[in-house]
PDB file of C-alpha atoms in Angstrom:
ATOM      1  CA  MET O 474      13.027  16.092  21.716  1.00  0.00           C
ATOM      2  CA  ARG O 475      13.367  15.437  17.994  1.00  0.00           C
ATOM      3  CA  LYS O 476      12.266  18.289  15.838  1.00  0.00           C
ATOM      4  CA  PHE O 477      10.828  18.558  12.378  1.00  0.00           C
ATOM      5  CA  SER O 478      11.422  21.206   9.796  1.00  0.00           C
ATOM      6  CA  LEU O 479       8.454  21.554   7.480  1.00  0.00           C
ATOM      7  CA  ILE O 480       9.539  23.128   4.244  1.00  0.00           C
ATOM      8  CA  SER O 481       6.453  24.677   2.784  1.00  0.00           C
ATOM      9  CA  THR O 482       7.752  27.541   0.718  1.00  0.00           C
ATOM     10  CA  ILE O 483       6.530  28.332  -2.767  1.00  0.00           C
ATOM     11  CA  TRP O 484       8.934  25.880  -4.405  1.00  0.00           C
ATOM     12  CA  ALA O 485       7.765  23.043  -2.166  1.00  0.00           C
ATOM     13  CA  ILE O 486       4.041  23.671  -2.306  1.00  0.00           C
ATOM     14  CA  SER O 487       2.634  23.078  -5.736  1.00  0.00           C
ATOM     15  CA  LEU O 488      -0.842  22.718  -7.111  1.00  0.00           C
ATOM     16  CA  LEU O 489      -1.573  20.057  -9.657  1.00  0.00           C
ATOM     17  CA  PHE O 490      -4.914  19.516 -11.343  1.00  0.00           C
ATOM     18  CA  ILE O 491      -5.404  15.860 -12.115  1.00  0.00           C
ATOM     19  CA  ALA O 492      -8.186  13.537 -13.184  1.00  0.00           C
ATOM     20  CA  CYS O 493      -9.924  11.616 -10.438  1.00  0.00           C
ATOM     21  CA  GLU O 494      -9.164   7.953 -10.038  1.00  0.00           C
ATOM     22  CA  PRO O 495     -12.271   5.779 -10.302  1.00  0.00           C
ATOM     23  CA  GLN O 496     -12.608   5.242  -6.544  1.00  0.00           C
ATOM     24  CA  GLU O 497     -12.550   9.000  -5.894  1.00  0.00           C
ATOM     25  CA  MET O 498     -15.009   9.760  -8.709  1.00  0.00           C
ATOM     26  CA  ASP O 499     -17.443   7.431  -6.993  1.00  0.00           C
ATOM     27  CA  ASP O 500     -17.525   9.924  -4.110  1.00  0.00           C
ATOM     28  CA  TYR O 501     -17.511  13.254  -5.935  1.00  0.00           C
ATOM     29  CA  GLY O 502     -18.415  14.198  -9.488  1.00  0.00           C
ATOM     30  CA  MET O 503     -16.399  16.601 -11.595  1.00  0.00           C
ATOM     31  CA  GLY O 504     -17.290  20.249 -12.056  1.00  0.00           C
ATOM     32  CA  LYS O 505     -15.528  23.602 -11.952  1.00  0.00           C
ATOM     33  CA  MET O 506     -11.900  23.239 -10.945  1.00  0.00           C
ATOM     34  CA  VAL O 507     -11.074  23.665  -7.262  1.00  0.00           C
ATOM     35  CA  SER O 508      -8.584  26.401  -6.349  1.00  0.00           C
ATOM     36  CA  GLU O 509      -5.342  26.058  -4.397  1.00  0.00           C
ATOM     37  CA  SER O 510      -6.714  28.060  -1.481  1.00  0.00           C
ATOM     38  CA  ASP O 511      -9.421  25.431  -0.956  1.00  0.00           C
ATOM     39  CA  ALA O 512      -6.872  22.710  -0.122  1.00  0.00           C
ATOM     40  CA  THR O 513      -5.321  23.070   3.339  1.00  0.00           C
ATOM     41  CA  PHE O 514      -4.100  20.681   6.013  1.00  0.00           C
ATOM     42  CA  SER O 515      -2.254  20.601   9.313  1.00  0.00           C
ATOM     43  CA  VAL O 516       0.802  18.562  10.308  1.00  0.00           C
ATOM     44  CA  THR O 517       1.230  17.603  13.971  1.00  0.00           C
ATOM     45  CA  PRO O 518       4.008  15.369  15.370  1.00  0.00           C
ATOM     46  CA  LYS O 519       2.882  13.349  18.398  1.00  0.00           C
ATOM     47  CA  ALA O 520       4.161  14.888  21.611  1.00  0.00           C
ATOM     48  CA  ASP O 521       5.491  11.612  23.030  1.00  0.00           C
ATOM     49  CA  LYS O 522       6.655  10.138  19.693  1.00  0.00           C
ATOM     50  CA  PRO O 523       7.576  12.954  17.256  1.00  0.00           C
ATOM     51  CA  ASN O 524       8.537  10.584  14.444  1.00  0.00           C
ATOM     52  CA  VAL O 525       4.830   9.734  14.248  1.00  0.00           C
ATOM     53  CA  VAL O 526       3.009  12.557  12.468  1.00  0.00           C
ATOM     54  CA  ILE O 527      -0.731  13.279  12.260  1.00  0.00           C
ATOM     55  CA  PHE O 528      -1.971  14.853   9.018  1.00  0.00           C
ATOM     56  CA  GLN O 529      -5.395  16.533   9.196  1.00  0.00           C
ATOM     57  CA  ASN O 530      -7.421  17.843   6.256  1.00  0.00           C
ATOM     58  CA  THR O 531      -8.562  21.384   7.132  1.00  0.00           C
ATOM     59  CA  SER O 532      -9.891  22.331   3.691  1.00  0.00           C
ATOM     60  CA  SER O 533     -12.812  24.742   3.548  1.00  0.00           C
ATOM     61  CA  LEU O 534     -14.693  22.691   0.951  1.00  0.00           C
ATOM     62  CA  PRO O 535     -16.152  19.238   1.646  1.00  0.00           C
ATOM     63  CA  GLY O 536     -14.337  16.534  -0.221  1.00  0.00           C
ATOM     64  CA  VAL O 537     -12.270  13.370  -0.096  1.00  0.00           C
ATOM     65  CA  ALA O 538      -8.641  13.699   1.017  1.00  0.00           C
ATOM     66  CA  VAL O 539      -6.212  11.157  -0.416  1.00  0.00           C
ATOM     67  CA  TRP O 540      -2.698  11.072   1.015  1.00  0.00           C
ATOM     68  CA  ASN O 541       0.751   9.959  -0.056  1.00  0.00           C
ATOM     69  CA  LEU O 542       2.874  10.093   3.079  1.00  0.00           C
ATOM     70  CA  GLY O 543       6.233   9.859   1.321  1.00  0.00           C
ATOM     71  CA  ASN O 544       7.291   6.783   3.297  1.00  0.00           C
ATOM     72  CA  GLY O 545       5.555   4.224   1.086  1.00  0.00           C
ATOM     73  CA  SER O 546       2.240   4.550   2.912  1.00  0.00           C
ATOM     74  CA  LYS O 547      -0.957   5.960   1.447  1.00  0.00           C
ATOM     75  CA  GLY O 548      -4.280   6.812   3.043  1.00  0.00           C
ATOM     76  CA  LYS O 549      -7.734   8.224   2.490  1.00  0.00           C
ATOM     77  CA  GLY O 550      -9.776  10.260   4.941  1.00  0.00           C
ATOM     78  CA  GLN O 551      -9.859  13.424   6.990  1.00  0.00           C
ATOM     79  CA  SER O 552      -7.008  12.352   9.240  1.00  0.00           C
ATOM     80  CA  VAL O 553      -4.125   9.915   8.730  1.00  0.00           C
ATOM     81  CA  SER O 554      -0.907   9.177  10.595  1.00  0.00           C
ATOM     82  CA  GLY O 555       2.552   8.460   9.237  1.00  0.00           C
ATOM     83  CA  GLU O 556       5.500   6.736  10.888  1.00  0.00           C
ATOM     84  CA  TYR O 557       9.071   7.727  10.026  1.00  0.00           C
ATOM     85  CA  PRO O 558      11.670   5.511  11.745  1.00  0.00           C
ATOM     86  CA  PHE O 559      14.581   6.961   9.784  1.00  0.00           C
ATOM     87  CA  ALA O 560      15.906  10.497   9.459  1.00  0.00           C
ATOM     88  CA  GLY O 561      15.501  12.066   6.044  1.00  0.00           C
ATOM     89  CA  THR O 562      13.308  14.214   3.847  1.00  0.00           C
ATOM     90  CA  TYR O 563       9.885  12.858   2.902  1.00  0.00           C
ATOM     91  CA  GLU O 564       7.710  14.336   0.159  1.00  0.00           C
ATOM     92  CA  VAL O 565       4.136  14.288   1.464  1.00  0.00           C
ATOM     93  CA  ALA O 566       1.132  15.076  -0.731  1.00  0.00           C
ATOM     94  CA  MET O 567      -2.586  15.508  -0.169  1.00  0.00           C
ATOM     95  CA  THR O 568      -5.016  15.394  -3.088  1.00  0.00           C
ATOM     96  CA  LEU O 569      -8.425  16.871  -2.398  1.00  0.00           C
ATOM     97  CA  TYR O 570     -11.318  15.615  -4.539  1.00  0.00           C
ATOM     98  CA  THR O 571     -14.424  17.835  -4.507  1.00  0.00           C
ATOM     99  CA  GLN O 572     -17.411  18.620  -6.680  1.00  0.00           C
ATOM    100  CA  GLY O 573     -15.242  21.357  -8.178  1.00  0.00           C
ATOM    101  CA  GLY O 574     -12.486  18.988  -9.290  1.00  0.00           C
ATOM    102  CA  SER O 575      -9.230  18.012  -7.637  1.00  0.00           C
ATOM    103  CA  ALA O 576      -6.008  19.610  -6.482  1.00  0.00           C
ATOM    104  CA  THR O 577      -2.762  18.217  -5.060  1.00  0.00           C
ATOM    105  CA  LYS O 578      -0.657  20.095  -2.532  1.00  0.00           C
ATOM    106  CA  LYS O 579       2.850  18.910  -1.608  1.00  0.00           C
ATOM    107  CA  PHE O 580       5.383  19.726   1.058  1.00  0.00           C
ATOM    108  CA  SER O 581       8.694  18.365   2.336  1.00  0.00           C
ATOM    109  CA  LEU O 582       8.830  16.857   5.798  1.00  0.00           C
ATOM    110  CA  VAL O 583      12.331  16.731   7.280  1.00  0.00           C
ATOM    111  CA  VAL O 584      12.874  14.137  10.020  1.00  0.00           C
ATOM    112  CA  ALA O 585      15.940  15.145  12.034  1.00  0.00           C
ATOM    113  CA  GLU O 586      16.774  11.877  13.828  1.00  0.00           C
ATOM    114  CA  ASP O 587      16.141   8.144  13.633  1.00  0.00           C
ATOM    115  CA  ASP O 588      13.632   6.560  15.984  1.00  0.00           C
ATOM    116  CA  LEU O 589      14.367   2.861  15.660  1.00  0.00           C
ATOM    117  CA  SER O 590      11.951   2.107  18.479  1.00  0.00           C
ATOM    118  CA  LEU O 591       9.237   2.291  15.820  1.00  0.00           C
ATOM    119  CA  LEU O 592      10.724  -0.898  14.354  1.00  0.00           C
ATOM    120  CA  GLU O 593      10.480  -2.735  17.677  1.00  0.00           C
ATOM    121  CA  HIS O 594       6.735  -3.169  17.372  1.00  0.00           C
ATOM    122  CA  PRO O 595       5.499  -6.809  17.508  1.00  0.00           C
ATOM    123  CA  LEU O 596       4.213  -6.514  13.932  1.00  0.00           C
ATOM    124  CA  TYR O 597       7.712  -5.734  12.644  1.00  0.00           C
ATOM    125  CA  THR O 598       9.142  -8.666  14.567  1.00  0.00           C
ATOM    126  CA  ALA O 599       6.469 -11.044  13.310  1.00  0.00           C
ATOM    127  CA  LEU O 600       6.901  -9.875   9.714  1.00  0.00           C
ATOM    128  CA  THR O 601      10.712  -9.850   9.554  1.00  0.00           C
ATOM    129  CA  GLY O 602      11.935 -12.067  12.379  1.00  0.00           C
ATOM    130  CA  GLY O 603      13.473  -9.042  14.103  1.00  0.00           C
ATOM    131  CA  ALA O 604      16.583  -6.909  13.668  1.00  0.00           C
ATOM    132  CA  GLU O 605      18.904  -9.735  14.699  1.00  0.00           C
ATOM    133  CA  LYS O 606      17.679 -11.972  11.862  1.00  0.00           C
ATOM    134  CA  LEU O 607      19.746 -10.371   9.130  1.00  0.00           C
ATOM    135  CA  GLU O 608      18.612 -12.838   6.468  1.00  0.00           C
ATOM    136  CA  GLY O 609      15.023 -11.805   7.096  1.00  0.00           C
ATOM    137  CA  LYS O 610      11.884 -13.904   7.100  1.00  0.00           C
ATOM    138  CA  THR O 611      10.376 -15.610   4.058  1.00  0.00           C
ATOM    139  CA  TRP O 612       6.654 -15.949   3.360  1.00  0.00           C
ATOM    140  CA  VAL O 613       4.863 -18.173   0.839  1.00  0.00           C
ATOM    141  CA  PHE O 614       1.193 -18.805   0.103  1.00  0.00           C
ATOM    142  CA  ASP O 615      -0.502 -21.196   2.534  1.00  0.00           C
ATOM    143  CA  GLN O 616      -1.426 -23.341  -0.450  1.00  0.00           C
ATOM    144  CA  TYR O 617      -2.198 -26.534   1.453  1.00  0.00           C
ATOM    145  CA  ASN O 618      -5.053 -25.032   3.457  1.00  0.00           C
ATOM    146  CA  LYS O 619      -8.459 -23.781   2.375  1.00  0.00           C
ATOM    147  CA  GLY O 620      -8.984 -20.026   2.119  1.00  0.00           C
ATOM    148  CA  HIS O 621      -5.400 -18.977   1.371  1.00  0.00           C
ATOM    149  CA  PHE O 622      -6.745 -16.875  -1.527  1.00  0.00           C
ATOM    150  CA  GLY O 623     -10.217 -15.440  -1.949  1.00  0.00           C
ATOM    151  CA  VAL O 624     -12.476 -12.599  -3.018  1.00  0.00           C
ATOM    152  CA  GLY O 625     -15.516 -10.813  -1.639  1.00  0.00           C
ATOM    153  CA  PRO O 626     -17.040  -7.392  -0.984  1.00  0.00           C
ATOM    154  CA  VAL O 627     -14.278  -4.972  -0.089  1.00  0.00           C
ATOM    155  CA  ASP O 628     -15.649  -4.045   3.339  1.00  0.00           C
ATOM    156  CA  ASP O 629     -16.248  -7.619   4.494  1.00  0.00           C
ATOM    157  CA  VAL O 630     -13.968  -9.265   7.043  1.00  0.00           C
ATOM    158  CA  ALA O 631     -13.493 -12.459   5.017  1.00  0.00           C
ATOM    159  CA  PRO O 632     -13.966 -13.601   1.394  1.00  0.00           C
ATOM    160  CA  SER O 633     -17.584 -14.578   0.864  1.00  0.00           C
ATOM    161  CA  TRP O 634     -17.808 -14.899  -2.924  1.00  0.00           C
ATOM    162  CA  TRP O 635     -15.043 -17.445  -3.423  1.00  0.00           C
ATOM    163  CA  ALA O 636     -12.199 -18.998  -1.416  1.00  0.00           C
ATOM    164  CA  ALA O 637      -9.509 -21.270  -2.810  1.00  0.00           C
ATOM    165  CA  ALA O 638      -9.422 -24.930  -1.881  1.00  0.00           C
ATOM    166  CA  PRO O 639      -6.054 -26.499  -1.009  1.00  0.00           C
ATOM    167  CA  ASN O 640      -3.723 -26.320  -4.021  1.00  0.00           C
ATOM    168  CA  ASP O 641      -6.521 -24.714  -6.047  1.00  0.00           C
ATOM    169  CA  LYS O 642      -4.008 -22.564  -7.954  1.00  0.00           C
ATOM    170  CA  LEU O 643      -1.248 -25.146  -8.252  1.00  0.00           C
ATOM    171  CA  GLU O 644      -1.273 -24.990 -12.044  1.00  0.00           C
ATOM    172  CA  CYS O 645      -0.524 -21.278 -12.352  1.00  0.00           C
ATOM    173  CA  SER O 646       2.205 -18.902 -11.207  1.00  0.00           C
ATOM    174  CA  LEU O 647       0.649 -17.786  -7.912  1.00  0.00           C
ATOM    175  CA  TYR O 648       2.506 -20.129  -5.558  1.00  0.00           C
ATOM    176  CA  LYS O 649       5.841 -19.405  -7.245  1.00  0.00           C
ATOM    177  CA  ASN O 650       5.857 -15.872  -5.779  1.00  0.00           C
ATOM    178  CA  ILE O 651       8.035 -15.767  -2.643  1.00  0.00           C
ATOM    179  CA  PHE O 652       8.621 -12.785  -0.340  1.00  0.00           C
ATOM    180  CA  THR O 653      11.422 -12.119   2.170  1.00  0.00           C
ATOM    181  CA  PHE O 654      11.159  -9.178   4.578  1.00  0.00           C
ATOM    182  CA  LYS O 655      14.204  -7.784   6.406  1.00  0.00           C
ATOM    183  CA  GLN O 656      13.885  -5.366   9.307  1.00  0.00           C
ATOM    184  CA  VAL O 657      17.341  -3.857   8.811  1.00  0.00           C
ATOM    185  CA  GLY O 658      16.894  -1.405   5.951  1.00  0.00           C
ATOM    186  CA  VAL O 659      13.187  -2.367   5.716  1.00  0.00           C
ATOM    187  CA  GLU O 660      14.075  -4.414   2.645  1.00  0.00           C
ATOM    188  CA  LEU O 661      11.789  -6.657   0.612  1.00  0.00           C
ATOM    189  CA  ASN O 662      13.056  -9.347  -1.730  1.00  0.00           C
ATOM    190  CA  TRP O 663      10.453 -10.726  -4.152  1.00  0.00           C
ATOM    191  CA  THR O 664      11.209 -13.688  -6.383  1.00  0.00           C
ATOM    192  CA  ASN O 665       9.104 -15.637  -8.832  1.00  0.00           C
ATOM    193  CA  GLU O 666       9.641 -17.752 -11.931  1.00  0.00           C
ATOM    194  CA  GLY O 667       8.945 -14.930 -14.344  1.00  0.00           C
ATOM    195  CA  TYR O 668       5.161 -14.644 -14.012  1.00  0.00           C
ATOM    196  CA  VAL O 669       2.448 -13.122 -11.847  1.00  0.00           C
ATOM    197  CA  TYR O 670      -1.234 -14.020 -11.668  1.00  0.00           C
ATOM    198  CA  THR O 671      -4.345 -11.941 -12.344  1.00  0.00           C
ATOM    199  CA  ASN O 672      -7.850 -12.125 -13.751  1.00  0.00           C
ATOM    200  CA  GLY O 673      -9.255 -10.329 -16.774  1.00  0.00           C
ATOM    201  CA  ALA O 674      -9.881  -7.148 -14.797  1.00  0.00           C
ATOM    202  CA  GLY O 675      -6.190  -6.909 -13.916  1.00  0.00           C
ATOM    203  CA  LEU O 676      -4.840  -7.269 -17.452  1.00  0.00           C
ATOM    204  CA  PRO O 677      -5.326  -3.609 -18.519  1.00  0.00           C
ATOM    205  CA  GLY O 678      -3.449  -2.334 -15.470  1.00  0.00           C
ATOM    206  CA  LEU O 679      -0.487  -4.608 -16.082  1.00  0.00           C
ATOM    207  CA  ALA O 680      -0.517  -3.807 -19.801  1.00  0.00           C
ATOM    208  CA  ALA O 681      -0.387  -0.095 -18.973  1.00  0.00           C
ATOM    209  CA  LEU O 682       2.820  -0.820 -17.050  1.00  0.00           C
ATOM    210  CA  GLY O 683       4.288  -2.639 -20.051  1.00  0.00           C
ATOM    211  CA  TYR O 684       3.452  -6.201 -19.018  1.00  0.00           C
ATOM    212  CA  ASN O 685       1.259  -7.616 -21.770  1.00  0.00           C
ATOM    213  CA  LYS O 686       2.627 -11.088 -22.504  1.00  0.00           C
ATOM    214  CA  THR O 687       0.022 -13.487 -21.111  1.00  0.00           C
ATOM    215  CA  VAL O 688      -0.772 -17.182 -21.027  1.00  0.00           C
ATOM    216  CA  GLU O 689      -3.886 -18.955 -19.811  1.00  0.00           C
ATOM    217  CA  PRO O 690      -2.804 -21.592 -17.259  1.00  0.00           C
ATOM    218  CA  PRO O 691      -4.838 -24.713 -16.423  1.00  0.00           C
ATOM    219  CA  ALA O 692      -5.829 -23.095 -13.108  1.00  0.00           C
ATOM    220  CA  GLY O 693      -7.776 -20.424 -15.020  1.00  0.00           C
ATOM    221  CA  ASP O 694      -7.456 -16.658 -15.496  1.00  0.00           C
ATOM    222  CA  PHE O 695      -4.040 -15.394 -16.592  1.00  0.00           C
ATOM    223  CA  ASP O 696      -0.317 -15.651 -15.948  1.00  0.00           C
ATOM    224  CA  VAL O 697       1.475 -12.475 -17.045  1.00  0.00           C
ATOM    225  CA  GLU O 698       5.182 -12.328 -17.770  1.00  0.00           C
ATOM    226  CA  PHE O 699       6.694 -10.226 -14.968  1.00  0.00           C
ATOM    227  CA  SER O 700      10.125 -10.184 -13.364  1.00  0.00           C
ATOM    228  CA  PRO O 701      10.353  -8.335 -10.023  1.00  0.00           C
ATOM    229  CA  ALA O 702      12.938  -5.630  -9.462  1.00  0.00           C
ATOM    230  CA  ALA O 703      16.149  -6.507  -7.666  1.00  0.00           C
ATOM    231  CA  ASN O 704      15.234  -4.486  -4.567  1.00  0.00           C
ATOM    232  CA  TYR O 705      12.089  -3.207  -2.902  1.00  0.00           C
ATOM    233  CA  THR O 706      11.339  -1.705   0.482  1.00  0.00           C
ATOM    234  CA  PHE O 707       8.237  -1.794   2.625  1.00  0.00           C
ATOM    235  CA  SER O 708       6.408   0.400   5.103  1.00  0.00           C
ATOM    236  CA  LEU O 709       4.480  -0.995   8.040  1.00  0.00           C
ATOM    237  CA  ASN O 710       2.052   1.425   9.678  1.00  0.00           C
ATOM    238  CA  THR O 711       1.451   0.015  13.136  1.00  0.00           C
ATOM    239  CA  THR O 712      -1.243   2.580  13.877  1.00  0.00           C
ATOM    240  CA  ASP O 713      -3.714   1.371  11.263  1.00  0.00           C
ATOM    241  CA  SER O 714      -2.085  -2.036  10.601  1.00  0.00           C
ATOM    242  CA  THR O 715      -1.310  -1.532   6.935  1.00  0.00           C
ATOM    243  CA  LEU O 716       1.599  -2.934   4.957  1.00  0.00           C
ATOM    244  CA  THR O 717       2.730  -0.994   1.877  1.00  0.00           C
ATOM    245  CA  LEU O 718       5.169  -2.370  -0.698  1.00  0.00           C
ATOM    246  CA  SER O 719       7.352   0.082  -2.601  1.00  0.00           C
ATOM    247  CA  ASP O 720       7.530   0.804  -6.328  1.00  0.00           C
ATOM    248  CA  GLY O 721       4.244  -0.843  -7.236  1.00  0.00           C
ATOM    249  CA  ALA O 722       5.142  -4.267  -5.829  1.00  0.00           C
ATOM    250  CA  PHE O 723       2.326  -6.678  -4.975  1.00  0.00           C
ATOM    251  CA  PHE O 724       1.886 -10.144  -3.503  1.00  0.00           C
ATOM    252  CA  GLY O 725       1.994 -12.105  -6.757  1.00  0.00           C
ATOM    253  CA  HIS O 726      -1.661 -11.486  -7.606  1.00  0.00           C
ATOM    254  CA  TYR O 727      -2.274  -8.165  -9.342  1.00  0.00           C
ATOM    255  CA  ALA O 728      -5.249  -6.108  -8.128  1.00  0.00           C
ATOM    256  CA  GLY O 729      -3.780  -2.664  -8.822  1.00  0.00           C
ATOM    257  CA  SER O 730      -2.710  -1.718  -5.278  1.00  0.00           C
ATOM    258  CA  SER O 731       0.422  -2.048  -3.145  1.00  0.00           C
ATOM    259  CA  VAL O 732      -1.343  -1.269   0.162  1.00  0.00           C
ATOM    260  CA  TYR O 733      -2.504  -4.238   2.242  1.00  0.00           C
ATOM    261  CA  GLU O 734      -4.619  -4.338   5.381  1.00  0.00           C
ATOM    262  CA  ILE O 735      -3.214  -6.697   8.010  1.00  0.00           C
ATOM    263  CA  ILE O 736      -6.069  -8.895   9.226  1.00  0.00           C
ATOM    264  CA  SER O 737      -3.725 -10.910  11.432  1.00  0.00           C
ATOM    265  CA  LEU O 738       0.033 -11.359  11.703  1.00  0.00           C
ATOM    266  CA  THR O 739       1.784 -13.842  13.964  1.00  0.00           C
ATOM    267  CA  GLU O 740       5.160 -15.574  13.900  1.00  0.00           C
ATOM    268  CA  THR O 741       3.692 -18.348  11.743  1.00  0.00           C
ATOM    269  CA  GLU O 742       0.874 -16.796   9.688  1.00  0.00           C
ATOM    270  CA  MET O 743       0.109 -13.566   7.830  1.00  0.00           C
ATOM    271  CA  TYR O 744      -3.440 -12.823   6.618  1.00  0.00           C
ATOM    272  CA  LEU O 745      -3.929  -9.765   4.398  1.00  0.00           C
ATOM    273  CA  LYS O 746      -6.632  -7.973   2.428  1.00  0.00           C
ATOM    274  CA  VAL O 747      -6.201  -5.608  -0.511  1.00  0.00           C
ATOM    275  CA  ARG O 748      -8.799  -3.174  -1.798  1.00  0.00           C
ATOM    276  CA  SER O 749      -8.808  -3.813  -5.514  1.00  0.00           C
ATOM    277  CA  ILE O 750      -8.217  -0.898  -7.850  1.00  0.00           C
ATOM    278  CA  ALA O 751      -8.778  -3.115 -10.885  1.00  0.00           C
ATOM    279  CA  GLU O 752     -12.267  -4.068  -9.650  1.00  0.00           C
ATOM    280  CA  SER O 753     -13.876  -1.303  -7.621  1.00  0.00           C
ATOM    281  CA  GLY O 754     -15.818  -2.732  -4.678  1.00  0.00           C
ATOM    282  CA  ASN O 755     -13.868  -5.987  -4.572  1.00  0.00           C
ATOM    283  CA  GLY O 756     -11.508  -7.144  -1.859  1.00  0.00           C
ATOM    284  CA  TRP O 757      -8.928  -9.915  -2.202  1.00  0.00           C
ATOM    285  CA  TRP O 758      -7.589 -11.943   0.721  1.00  0.00           C
ATOM    286  CA  TYR O 759      -4.233 -13.720   0.980  1.00  0.00           C
ATOM    287  CA  ARG O 760      -2.846 -16.008   3.674  1.00  0.00           C
ATOM    288  CA  PHE O 761       0.882 -16.679   3.925  1.00  0.00           C
ATOM    289  CA  VAL O 762       3.000 -18.952   6.098  1.00  0.00           C
TER     290      VAL O 762
END
């Protein structure tokens, strides 16, 4: 059986007091700072699949637990699971938001061996074309069909406020963003023609990252000058069907998050939703082919 070594000594467990992000402040107001002893959690590898780890908030105070699993995946809630196909050391962090403030506790999770069976899931094959397809699989917006881009309440199952008509965003940068996923190395290649798309709510977030050169295209809203990095990776959590892009990458439309919920994923179509950070309470939907 594969074994984990959890390094949780003083040097690897640190307490950071940070300001709440807007979505956490909606749940708990600020008050007296929470102490380190109030933030605790358990770490439990699955008995039949030890490279899948369950993280459980066991804190004594009620609050909202927000997780960074160190593998590109993030989560929110009392319990989350992380998948680690490759051996290595992963820095995992839980931030607890309470009425007394917030605290972040970190530890190092050491995965002793690879478990490449985690990459054999049908979602990985549909997304990447499989391990044998070394060139990967390329996805573009389904621009010729209605509903390839839309917005609505974040907890809805489909966009109800607005959905794009065919070629609705032809005269902006959105359709120029192209994404290739490779299973070997869990690599992501993102290309565009030097711009990404957003609305007014997304401009401050991009400006904070240093991207503040904008134009107003005929399709409306804003194109922002943005050249993707040469290399990204991705994490696909098959337990909760989420797709996370590394290093702040996003699917050509900026909403402030790199974590996408997989509504459906087949060999020919990928339908995703993102919970907007730029507009709290909004969800954005994207369909790719």
